């Protein structure tokens, strides 16, 4: 589907803004919203470009910079923190070889910090793309990342 | 319908105010100044700063700018808890603020500085962020993000009042900043340079390009002959910088001050405003009488409006009068007509203008504004810049003797002076259009329906035609680009539906209140202040001997000795222009 078709897959009402942005970003191989896409959405909903751009930069789920194919979000809220989240964050940084906010050289992963993912019962937790992974420890974490790597063509 | 009155007490004193009033307004009515940063009476309250907190008995601490009053409410504006809250909040703001007041454009007019002083803040307990970088970009509207307190006033005025929606909040939390779509510099954005964000910013985070140094250099250069023109709106606001009430007309002192600053000739934009009326008035009458399909004629003197039109309504550009603005007409004549009369070499002339407007800086820099063969207007100063030059030179404004402008390009009529207020160009043009069509003179020149602060004003003005009939001239006036959108959308819809609009003549000024509300005017204004400035101009109009542009002897002389007649070939070459189309992200010309 073209960007235009994705944008037009929902009614042009302004309360559909977030939903449309999600659909457009999900279609992006680099997990971000580029300028033509934001313009397309804004024109469709008759909103100023500045407004849609502002929204896209406000919500941490969106990015206006190219990201990796997979976005790894590690929870940094207190319950996860207490269950060893700090170590998980350090290990991820080390294993992926990037700082928070950065993308691995092969363009596969972008590492981000997140607030509570709503899955404190399985703390410490992280989310890769749409999927939650809980009860993390160093070993499990490496397995998950390795599996993602292997899935790549 | 009258709103119901509600009784409450503020600091123990009973007050009665209309239902729906906010606590902040009620407290101010009761005589208590509650500090506020993000609130501005012309804008919707947004509740971001918290400075306006008050204590409501049985409820707690609330932000008074966005809390409506209730029957029997007992409000305290000055309890220890309230003061502590304010102090903590202002300390938090200052902890992330590059407070370099002595070198800040807003010094002395800054709300943050004043409140900090009033609250007696002497120390910031929170560690300050280190390493502020200086201004982020160039251009006419300048940002200093290190001073931004994220009050949102600029976003609100740019979006809701001006309808440009160039500014937005980018990011979230600590990293939030004010910026444009795709984070372009303001210079590269669709900004129309109206400067409203600059005058509505409570602190020094937004300012405008300073050109006083270049002007000083020209004044000091003995090989240069420096002429100056001042826009109508300057005379009704310059006094504010010297403690006079808004609307005090200081034409005489303004001319005297400019002479003291060393300008070789002190002329007046008002002269060119009279010329503008003859050019534009002739064009209006021609188009209307000939039944041209290009109606309505839309005025062209506001450069913020012109860039806005080129960006958002390029389809309407054929309707916009080809007459240049008074500033640019003056500029073109200052390097052709004037040197011819004075026996000077145009290359020696430096032409300076004093404008209430930041967009005028952009206009003077437009590449096509060189019909004299030189840059027609070399430098544009705002009212604020002129005030600064006067202060810097130690000229005591209050002691100046009133002086007239130099006659050749300085005489003016009342029609010219009202250009500075919304509806003024329309009124001035109608006074002359009547003469152009009927050969007679309008008896009562006060055309009241086009005056005042209503956002869009409409009127039907009967115009007797030479054939004995009467034309019911349908006119509209809008000030503030958000209001302009309302009328432009209507015209566009009419054109789309029937190919014809029922308006004949439309005045648009980019700034609320017209030029008196321009982005180069003294800080600290409200719509109320702007109205007072406008009244000052209407007062000067009444006091002048001649109130119709075509009666200006200096203008008559210009046509007799130099231009021939209005809209002659020479007038076209020097005093008229054309418009382009701009792209909607960068505001760059596309044709
Ligand atoms: S914005 Fe106000 S407080 Fe900040 S440096 Fe300027 S004058 Fe001082
Ligand atoms: S100058 Fe006018 S258009 Fe430009 S950002 Fe400020 S308010 Fe918006
Ligand atoms: S730039 Fe000025 S008006 Fe805009 S948010 Fe910052 S402080 Fe407020
Ligand atoms: S705190 Fe980590 S998922 Fe809730
Ligand atoms: S003035 Fe009320 S919250 Fe800022």
PDB file of N, CA, C and O in Angstrom, chain B residues 6 9 19 42 71 82 135 167 312 421 435 511:
ATOM      1  N   UNK B   6     -21.960  36.698  39.999  1.00  0.00           N
ATOM      2  CA  UNK B   6     -21.625  35.733  41.046  1.00  0.00           C
ATOM      3  C   UNK B   6     -20.882  36.493  42.135  1.00  0.00           C
ATOM      4  O   UNK B   6     -20.044  37.347  41.846  1.00  0.00           O
ATOM      5  N   UNK B   9     -15.566  36.199  47.712  1.00  0.00           N
ATOM      6  CA  UNK B   9     -14.673  37.116  48.399  1.00  0.00           C
ATOM      7  C   UNK B   9     -13.242  36.848  47.965  1.00  0.00           C
ATOM      8  O   UNK B   9     -12.837  35.706  47.749  1.00  0.00           O
ATOM      9  N   UNK B  19     -20.728  35.635  35.809  1.00  0.00           N
ATOM     10  CA  UNK B  19     -20.488  34.196  35.779  1.00  0.00           C
ATOM     11  C   UNK B  19     -19.494  33.872  34.654  1.00  0.00           C
ATOM     12  O   UNK B  19     -19.510  34.488  33.598  1.00  0.00           O
ATOM     13  N   UNK B  42      -5.216  38.591  25.883  1.00  0.00           N
ATOM     14  CA  UNK B  42      -5.706  38.403  24.514  1.00  0.00           C
ATOM     15  C   UNK B  42      -5.752  36.945  24.091  1.00  0.00           C
ATOM     16  O   UNK B  42      -6.266  36.630  23.026  1.00  0.00           O
ATOM     17  N   UNK B  71     -20.063  30.645  43.119  1.00  0.00           N
ATOM     18  CA  UNK B  71     -20.839  31.412  44.104  1.00  0.00           C
ATOM     19  C   UNK B  71     -20.313  31.120  45.516  1.00  0.00           C
ATOM     20  O   UNK B  71     -20.086  29.964  45.878  1.00  0.00           O
ATOM     21  N   UNK B  82       0.561  29.877  49.227  1.00  0.00           N
ATOM     22  CA  UNK B  82       0.526  30.377  47.854  1.00  0.00           C
ATOM     23  C   UNK B  82       1.882  30.980  47.485  1.00  0.00           C
ATOM     24  O   UNK B  82       2.453  30.689  46.430  1.00  0.00           O
ATOM     25  N   UNK B 135      22.014  31.932  20.612  1.00  0.00           N
ATOM     26  CA  UNK B 135      20.869  31.856  19.707  1.00  0.00           C
ATOM     27  C   UNK B 135      20.996  30.773  18.672  1.00  0.00           C
ATOM     28  O   UNK B 135      22.060  30.545  18.141  1.00  0.00           O
ATOM     29  N   UNK B 167       4.535  27.767  14.639  1.00  0.00           N
ATOM     30  CA  UNK B 167       5.210  27.301  15.845  1.00  0.00           C
ATOM     31  C   UNK B 167       4.461  26.159  16.509  1.00  0.00           C
ATOM     32  O   UNK B 167       3.238  26.059  16.422  1.00  0.00           O
ATOM     33  N   UNK B 312      -0.303  30.610   1.551  1.00  0.00           N
ATOM     34  CA  UNK B 312      -1.534  29.867   1.836  1.00  0.00           C
ATOM     35  C   UNK B 312      -2.692  30.166   0.874  1.00  0.00           C
ATOM     36  O   UNK B 312      -3.634  29.399   0.811  1.00  0.00           O
ATOM     37  N   UNK B 421      -4.036  52.230  11.655  1.00  0.00           N
ATOM     38  CA  UNK B 421      -5.050  51.519  12.446  1.00  0.00           C
ATOM     39  C   UNK B 421      -5.879  50.647  11.513  1.00  0.00           C
ATOM     40  O   UNK B 421      -6.060  50.973  10.338  1.00  0.00           O
ATOM     41  N   UNK B 435     -13.866  60.927  -4.649  1.00  0.00           N
ATOM     42  CA  UNK B 435     -13.427  62.044  -5.488  1.00  0.00           C
ATOM     43  C   UNK B 435     -13.120  61.559  -6.900  1.00  0.00           C
ATOM     44  O   UNK B 435     -13.497  62.190  -7.893  1.00  0.00           O
ATOM     45  N   UNK B 511      -1.490  42.214  11.387  1.00  0.00           N
ATOM     46  CA  UNK B 511      -1.435  42.248  12.849  1.00  0.00           C
ATOM     47  C   UNK B 511      -2.745  42.695  13.476  1.00  0.00           C
ATOM     48  O   UNK B 511      -3.415  43.585  12.958  1.00  0.00           O
TER      49      UNK B 511
END
